[in-house]
PDB file of C-alpha atoms in Angstrom:
ATOM      1  CA  MET T   8      -8.512   6.362  14.326  1.00 90.00           C
ATOM      2  CA  ILE T   9      -4.769   7.121  15.450  1.00 93.00           C
ATOM      3  CA  GLN T  10      -3.079  10.754  15.159  1.00 93.00           C
ATOM      4  CA  LEU T  11       1.125  11.088  16.107  1.00 94.00           C
ATOM      5  CA  GLN T  12       3.536  13.755  14.952  1.00 93.00           C
ATOM      6  CA  PHE T  13       7.176  14.015  14.531  1.00 93.00           C
ATOM      7  CA  ASN T  14       9.514  16.784  13.318  1.00 93.00           C
ATOM      8  CA  VAL T  15      11.752  14.924  11.103  1.00 93.00           C
ATOM      9  CA  ASN T  16      15.776  17.250  10.494  1.00 90.00           C
ATOM     10  CA  SER T  17      16.329  14.068   7.286  1.00 91.00           C
ATOM     11  CA  THR T  18      15.869  10.921   5.825  1.00 93.00           C
ATOM     12  CA  TYR T  19      17.330   9.316   9.304  1.00 95.00           C
ATOM     13  CA  ASP T  20      15.322  10.417  11.831  1.00 94.00           C
ATOM     14  CA  LEU T  21      12.033   9.619   9.244  1.00 95.00           C
ATOM     15  CA  ARG T  22      13.296   6.737   8.861  1.00 96.00           C
ATOM     16  CA  ILE T  23      13.305   5.989  13.086  1.00 95.00           C
ATOM     17  CA  SER T  24      10.133   7.416  13.414  1.00 95.00           C
ATOM     18  CA  LEU T  25       8.376   5.211  11.094  1.00 96.00           C
ATOM     19  CA  GLY T  26       9.318   1.969  12.695  1.00 95.00           C
ATOM     20  CA  ALA T  27       7.299   3.650  15.659  1.00 94.00           C
ATOM     21  CA  VAL T  28       4.065   3.891  12.987  1.00 96.00           C
ATOM     22  CA  CYS T  29       5.654   0.481  12.267  1.00 95.00           C
ATOM     23  CA  ARG T  30       5.535  -0.559  15.757  1.00 95.00           C
ATOM     24  CA  ARG T  31       1.902   1.282  15.420  1.00 94.00           C
ATOM     25  CA  LEU T  32       0.579  -0.582  13.010  1.00 94.00           C
ATOM     26  CA  GLU T  33       0.728  -4.179  14.427  1.00 93.00           C
ATOM     27  CA  ASN T  34      -1.829  -3.648  16.800  1.00 91.00           C
ATOM     28  CA  CYS T  35      -4.208  -2.428  13.988  1.00 91.00           C
ATOM     29  CA  SER T  36      -5.890  -4.724  11.336  1.00 89.00           C
ATOM     30  CA  LYS T  37      -3.999  -5.379   8.327  1.00 89.00           C
ATOM     31  CA  TYR T  38      -6.972  -3.804   5.920  1.00 91.00           C
ATOM     32  CA  ALA T  39      -6.088  -0.394   8.498  1.00 94.00           C
ATOM     33  CA  GLN T  40      -5.351   2.057   6.352  1.00 95.00           C
ATOM     34  CA  VAL T  41      -2.516   4.660   6.879  1.00 97.00           C
ATOM     35  CA  LEU T  42      -2.033   8.370   5.885  1.00 97.00           C
ATOM     36  CA  PHE T  43       0.910  10.789   6.155  1.00 97.00           C
ATOM     37  CA  HIS T  44       1.397  13.897   4.577  1.00 95.00           C
ATOM     38  CA  VAL T  45       4.865  15.933   5.098  1.00 95.00           C
ATOM     39  CA  TYR T  46       5.004  19.474   5.678  1.00 92.00           C
ATOM     40  CA  MET T  47       7.579  21.066   5.048  1.00 89.00           C
ATOM     41  CA  SER T  48       7.998  24.844   6.074  1.00 84.00           C
ATOM     42  CA  ARG T  49      11.390  25.274   4.176  1.00 81.00           C
ATOM     43  CA  GLY T  50      13.749  22.763   2.451  1.00 78.00           C
ATOM     44  CA  THR T  51      14.882  22.353  -1.088  1.00 83.00           C
ATOM     45  CA  PRO T  52      11.750  20.014  -3.483  1.00 84.00           C
ATOM     46  CA  GLU T  53      14.168  17.372  -3.955  1.00 89.00           C
ATOM     47  CA  GLN T  54      14.312  16.830  -0.222  1.00 90.00           C
ATOM     48  CA  ALA T  55      10.264  16.490  -0.891  1.00 90.00           C
ATOM     49  CA  ASP T  56      11.012  13.450  -3.126  1.00 92.00           C
ATOM     50  CA  GLU T  57      12.896  11.139  -0.668  1.00 94.00           C
ATOM     51  CA  LEU T  58      11.050  11.691   2.089  1.00 94.00           C
ATOM     52  CA  CYS T  59       7.924  10.510  -0.142  1.00 94.00           C
ATOM     53  CA  GLN T  60      10.571   7.663  -1.856  1.00 95.00           C
ATOM     54  CA  VAL T  61      11.428   6.446   1.925  1.00 96.00           C
ATOM     55  CA  ILE T  62       7.991   6.140   3.160  1.00 96.00           C
ATOM     56  CA  SER T  63       7.827   4.723  -0.456  1.00 95.00           C
ATOM     57  CA  ARG T  64       9.893   2.473   0.461  1.00 95.00           C
ATOM     58  CA  ILE T  65       8.869   1.603   3.911  1.00 96.00           C
ATOM     59  CA  LEU T  66       5.156   1.221   3.643  1.00 96.00           C
ATOM     60  CA  PRO T  67       4.568   0.851   0.144  1.00 94.00           C
ATOM     61  CA  GLU T  68       0.646   0.324   1.256  1.00 94.00           C
ATOM     62  CA  SER T  69      -0.062   4.105   3.125  1.00 95.00           C
ATOM     63  CA  GLN T  70      -0.917   7.214   0.914  1.00 95.00           C
ATOM     64  CA  TYR T  71       1.248  11.037   1.035  1.00 96.00           C
ATOM     65  CA  VAL T  72       0.974  13.862   0.779  1.00 95.00           C
ATOM     66  CA  CYS T  73       3.610  16.626   0.089  1.00 93.00           C
ATOM     67  CA  PHE T  74       3.654  19.973  -0.050  1.00 90.00           C
ATOM     68  CA  CYS T  75       5.833  23.343   0.989  1.00 85.00           C
ATOM     69  CA  THR T  76       3.599  25.449   3.834  1.00 85.00           C
ATOM     70  CA  SER T  77       4.132  29.029   5.387  1.00 78.00           C
ATOM     71  CA  GLY T  78       5.079  26.992   8.674  1.00 78.00           C
ATOM     72  CA  ASN T  79       4.529  23.997  10.289  1.00 84.00           C
ATOM     73  CA  ILE T  80       2.032  23.031  13.606  1.00 82.00           C
ATOM     74  CA  LEU T  81       3.411  19.726  16.221  1.00 82.00           C
ATOM     75  CA  ASP T  82       0.367  19.204  19.333  1.00 81.00           C
ATOM     76  CA  GLY T  83      -0.504  22.317  19.049  1.00 79.00           C
ATOM     77  CA  GLU T  84       1.709  24.154  18.881  1.00 81.00           C
ATOM     78  CA  LEU T  85       4.586  26.575  16.839  1.00 81.00           C
ATOM     79  CA  SER T  86       6.821  23.875  14.897  1.00 84.00           C
ATOM     80  CA  GLU T  87      10.710  24.809  14.897  1.00 84.00           C
ATOM     81  CA  CYS T  88      11.413  22.518  12.852  1.00 86.00           C
ATOM     82  CA  ASP T  89      11.348  22.943   9.141  1.00 88.00           C
ATOM     83  CA  ILE T  90      10.023  19.222   8.030  1.00 91.00           C
ATOM     84  CA  THR T  91       6.660  17.705  10.365  1.00 93.00           C
ATOM     85  CA  VAL T  92       4.643  14.586   8.962  1.00 95.00           C
ATOM     86  CA  SER T  93       1.590  13.534  10.896  1.00 94.00           C
ATOM     87  CA  CYS T  94       0.519  10.451   9.962  1.00 96.00           C
ATOM     88  CA  THR T  95      -3.312   9.315  10.474  1.00 96.00           C
ATOM     89  CA  ILE T  96      -4.156   5.239  10.578  1.00 97.00           C
ATOM     90  CA  PHE T  97      -7.952   4.328   9.476  1.00 96.00           C
ATOM     91  CA  GLU T  98      -8.452   1.253  11.055  1.00 95.00           C
ATOM     92  CA  ASP T  99     -11.641   0.654  10.670  1.00 94.00           C
ATOM     93  CA  PRO T 100     -11.408  -1.406   7.610  1.00 92.00           C
ATOM     94  CA  GLY T 101     -15.069   0.398   6.224  1.00 94.00           C
ATOM     95  CA  THR T 102     -12.142   3.143   5.644  1.00 96.00           C
ATOM     96  CA  ARG T 103     -11.327   4.145   2.721  1.00 96.00           C
ATOM     97  CA  ILE T 104      -8.675   7.201   0.787  1.00 96.00           C
ATOM     98  CA  LYS T 105      -7.533   7.767  -2.210  1.00 95.00           C
ATOM     99  CA  VAL T 106      -5.370  10.857  -3.629  1.00 95.00           C
ATOM    100  CA  LEU T 107      -5.894  12.990  -6.541  1.00 94.00           C
ATOM    101  CA  HIS T 108      -2.748  15.106  -7.947  1.00 93.00           C
ATOM    102  CA  PHE T 109      -3.280  17.312 -10.337  1.00 92.00           C
ATOM    103  CA  ASN T 110       0.032  19.115 -12.486  1.00 90.00           C
ATOM    104  CA  LEU T 111      -2.637  22.584 -13.156  1.00 86.00           C
ATOM    105  CA  ARG T 112       0.314  22.840 -16.598  1.00 88.00           C
ATOM    106  CA  GLU T 113      -1.554  19.698 -18.130  1.00 90.00           C
ATOM    107  CA  PHE T 114      -4.430  20.365 -16.952  1.00 86.00           C
ATOM    108  CA  THR T 115      -7.101  23.281 -16.736  1.00 86.00           C
ATOM    109  CA  ILE T 116      -9.351  24.177 -14.132  1.00 85.00           C
ATOM    110  CA  ASP T 117     -12.174  23.060 -16.034  1.00 87.00           C
ATOM    111  CA  GLU T 118     -10.380  20.185 -17.000  1.00 91.00           C
ATOM    112  CA  MET T 119      -9.493  18.778 -12.791  1.00 89.00           C
ATOM    113  CA  THR T 120     -14.020  19.959 -11.691  1.00 89.00           C
ATOM    114  CA  GLU T 121     -14.608  17.341 -14.341  1.00 92.00           C
ATOM    115  CA  ARG T 122     -12.386  14.589 -13.483  1.00 93.00           C
ATOM    116  CA  VAL T 123     -13.691  15.258  -9.238  1.00 94.00           C
ATOM    117  CA  ARG T 124     -16.984  15.282 -10.704  1.00 93.00           C
ATOM    118  CA  HIS T 125     -16.221  11.954 -12.766  1.00 95.00           C
ATOM    119  CA  PHE T 126     -14.952  10.309  -9.448  1.00 96.00           C
ATOM    120  CA  LEU T 127     -17.458  11.260  -6.514  1.00 95.00           C
ATOM    121  CA  ALA T 128     -20.308  10.509  -9.069  1.00 95.00           C
ATOM    122  CA  THR T 129     -18.309   7.269  -9.219  1.00 96.00           C
ATOM    123  CA  HIS T 130     -17.170   6.126  -5.585  1.00 96.00           C
ATOM    124  CA  GLU T 131     -20.150   6.963  -3.466  1.00 95.00           C
ATOM    125  CA  TRP T 132     -17.812   6.567  -0.461  1.00 96.00           C
ATOM    126  CA  VAL T 133     -16.615   9.315  -0.806  1.00 96.00           C
ATOM    127  CA  ARG T 134     -17.786  11.525   2.284  1.00 95.00           C
ATOM    128  CA  CYS T 135     -15.103  14.339   2.342  1.00 95.00           C
ATOM    129  CA  GLY T 136     -12.345  15.575   0.274  1.00 95.00           C
ATOM    130  CA  GLU T 137      -9.228  17.895   1.972  1.00 94.00           C
ATOM    131  CA  PHE T 138      -8.256  20.318  -0.675  1.00 91.00           C
ATOM    132  CA  GLU T 139      -4.399  22.015  -0.950  1.00 90.00           C
ATOM    133  CA  LEU T 140      -3.421  24.146  -3.931  1.00 87.00           C
ATOM    134  CA  THR T 141       0.550  25.906  -5.029  1.00 84.00           C
ATOM    135  CA  TYR T 142       0.565  29.473  -4.470  1.00 70.00           C
ATOM    136  CA  SER T 143       1.573  29.993  -7.572  1.00 65.00           C
ATOM    137  CA  TYR T 144      -2.016  29.206  -9.259  1.00 57.00           C
ATOM    138  CA  GLN T 145      -3.829  32.518  -8.073  1.00 59.00           C
ATOM    139  CA  SER T 146      -7.644  32.174  -9.400  1.00 66.00           C
ATOM    140  CA  SER T 147      -8.984  31.751  -6.299  1.00 68.00           C
ATOM    141  CA  SER T 148     -12.498  32.692  -9.263  1.00 75.00           C
ATOM    142  CA  ASP T 149     -10.948  29.555 -10.197  1.00 77.00           C
ATOM    143  CA  VAL T 150     -11.176  27.527  -7.184  1.00 76.00           C
ATOM    144  CA  CYS T 151     -14.396  29.429  -6.004  1.00 77.00           C
ATOM    145  CA  ARG T 152     -16.043  27.989  -8.614  1.00 80.00           C
ATOM    146  CA  LEU T 153     -14.730  24.622  -8.685  1.00 80.00           C
ATOM    147  CA  PHE T 154     -16.782  23.797  -4.960  1.00 82.00           C
ATOM    148  CA  SER T 155     -19.610  25.637  -6.413  1.00 85.00           C
ATOM    149  CA  THR T 156     -19.614  22.701  -9.133  1.00 86.00           C
ATOM    150  CA  LEU T 157     -19.573  20.166  -6.410  1.00 88.00           C
ATOM    151  CA  PRO T 158     -21.741  17.909  -4.643  1.00 89.00           C
ATOM    152  CA  ASP T 159     -23.289  19.362  -1.760  1.00 87.00           C
ATOM    153  CA  ASP T 160     -22.670  16.659   0.601  1.00 89.00           C
ATOM    154  CA  PHE T 161     -19.316  16.221   0.352  1.00 92.00           C
ATOM    155  CA  VAL T 162     -17.463  18.026   2.924  1.00 92.00           C
ATOM    156  CA  ILE T 163     -14.177  19.655   1.555  1.00 90.00           C
ATOM    157  CA  PHE T 164     -11.276  21.691   4.172  1.00 89.00           C
ATOM    158  CA  GLY T 165      -8.242  22.198   2.632  1.00 85.00           C
ATOM    159  CA  GLY T 166      -6.077  25.366   2.213  1.00 79.00           C
ATOM    160  CA  GLY T 167      -3.484  27.050  -0.140  1.00 77.00           C
ATOM    161  CA  ALA T 168       0.772  25.185  -0.379  1.00 76.00           C
ATOM    162  CA  HIS T 169       2.365  28.294   0.341  1.00 74.00           C
ATOM    163  CA  SER T 170       6.188  28.839   0.757  1.00 68.00           C
ATOM    164  CA  TYR T 171       7.648  30.448   3.798  1.00 61.00           C
ATOM    165  CA  ILE T 172       8.943  33.508   2.135  1.00 57.00           C
ATOM    166  CA  GLN T 173       5.943  33.149   0.092  1.00 52.00           C
ATOM    167  CA  ASP T 174       7.520  32.955  -3.182  1.00 51.00           C
ATOM    168  CA  ASP T 175       5.644  31.361  -6.492  1.00 50.00           C
ATOM    169  CA  ALA T 176       8.883  29.453  -7.252  1.00 55.00           C
ATOM    170  CA  GLU T 177       9.189  27.547  -4.496  1.00 66.00           C
ATOM    171  CA  SER T 178       5.066  26.400  -3.630  1.00 80.00           C
ATOM    172  CA  PHE T 179       5.518  22.370  -5.033  1.00 86.00           C
ATOM    173  CA  ILE T 180       2.794  20.083  -4.188  1.00 89.00           C
ATOM    174  CA  LEU T 181       3.421  16.369  -4.513  1.00 91.00           C
ATOM    175  CA  ALA T 182       1.339  12.362  -4.057  1.00 92.00           C
ATOM    176  CA  ASN T 183       1.942   9.391  -4.764  1.00 88.00           C
ATOM    177  CA  GLY T 184       2.265   8.036  -8.064  1.00 78.00           C
ATOM    178  CA  ALA T 185       3.076  11.615  -8.980  1.00 84.00           C
ATOM    179  CA  THR T 186       5.028  13.670  -9.998  1.00 85.00           C
ATOM    180  CA  ARG T 187       5.971  16.512  -7.943  1.00 87.00           C
ATOM    181  CA  ALA T 188       3.876  20.051  -9.124  1.00 86.00           C
ATOM    182  CA  ASP T 189       5.642  23.859  -9.502  1.00 85.00           C
ATOM    183  CA  TYR T 190       1.893  24.715  -9.792  1.00 83.00           C
ATOM    184  CA  GLY T 191      -1.140  21.898  -8.933  1.00 87.00           C
ATOM    185  CA  ALA T 192      -3.388  21.401  -6.881  1.00 90.00           C
ATOM    186  CA  VAL T 193      -4.471  17.854  -4.951  1.00 93.00           C
ATOM    187  CA  PHE T 194      -7.550  15.956  -3.571  1.00 93.00           C
ATOM    188  CA  VAL T 195      -7.658  13.429  -0.406  1.00 96.00           C
ATOM    189  CA  MET T 196     -11.020  11.745  -1.272  1.00 97.00           C
ATOM    190  CA  LEU T 197     -12.050   9.633   2.486  1.00 97.00           C
ATOM    191  CA  GLY T 198     -14.738   7.767   3.252  1.00 96.00           C
ATOM    192  CA  GLY T 199     -17.153   4.661   3.641  1.00 95.00           C
ATOM    193  CA  PRO T 200     -19.742   3.194   5.661  1.00 94.00           C
ATOM    194  CA  ASN T 201     -18.543   4.005   8.774  1.00 93.00           C
ATOM    195  CA  PHE T 202     -16.630   7.746   8.427  1.00 93.00           C
ATOM    196  CA  HIS T 203     -17.621  10.170   9.514  1.00 91.00           C
ATOM    197  CA  ILE T 204     -17.008  14.064  10.125  1.00 89.00           C
ATOM    198  CA  GLN T 205     -17.653  17.523  10.970  1.00 85.00           C
ATOM    199  CA  ILE T 206     -15.068  20.753  10.359  1.00 81.00           C
ATOM    200  CA  GLU T 207     -15.204  23.624  11.670  1.00 78.00           C
ATOM    201  CA  LYS T 208     -15.045  27.397   9.517  1.00 74.00           C
ATOM    202  CA  ILE T 209     -12.507  29.990  10.756  1.00 70.00           C
ATOM    203  CA  THR T 210     -12.610  33.458   9.433  1.00 69.00           C
ATOM    204  CA  GLY T 211      -9.380  35.786  10.331  1.00 67.00           C
ATOM    205  CA  TRP T 212      -6.525  34.663  11.659  1.00 64.00           C
ATOM    206  CA  LEU T 213      -4.889  35.115  15.088  1.00 64.00           C
ATOM    207  CA  PRO T 214      -0.852  33.935  15.930  1.00 61.00           C
ATOM    208  CA  LEU T 215      -0.631  31.275  18.037  1.00 55.00           C
TER     209      LEU T 215
END
């Protein structure tokens, strides 16, 4: 697995950075899977759309998730840049990725739960899932109820798509093939025969 991280201030910066990603991919198998995370501590939802469109044009086979944050970390340090992009290249040809996006204005939490359960039951390759939820959906009890119904061997990690000023109106999330949602969630399903994951649980918070 290869992970590349970079700060961007514009779509031009992103194109330059994606050029470096393409050069790294020249030395990888054609079956390598690419996953982007676009973290935005400031910036407009429209800017998020533009950045993701650039990714889709240059690397159409890749998958991406983009959401707002209350701050970005680059190489273990708090970044002063408003937009940070993480690119993970899974070199093993057996690794698989699937992004599930839910607009919670169109789905209830129970309907989302049922779709996730069905996906896990019909895709045995899944080993874990990253879960991200917009700040505007504030029922933690609903989310905990969702997690409690998932298989015990399904590893889950993630957090919330929180805007810098913790304003519901500024919270958003988007992913491949889906319209940006200000009231939504994503699951990034990861797995494969040689895929292994270990997570750490941290309680509390300390500033960097």
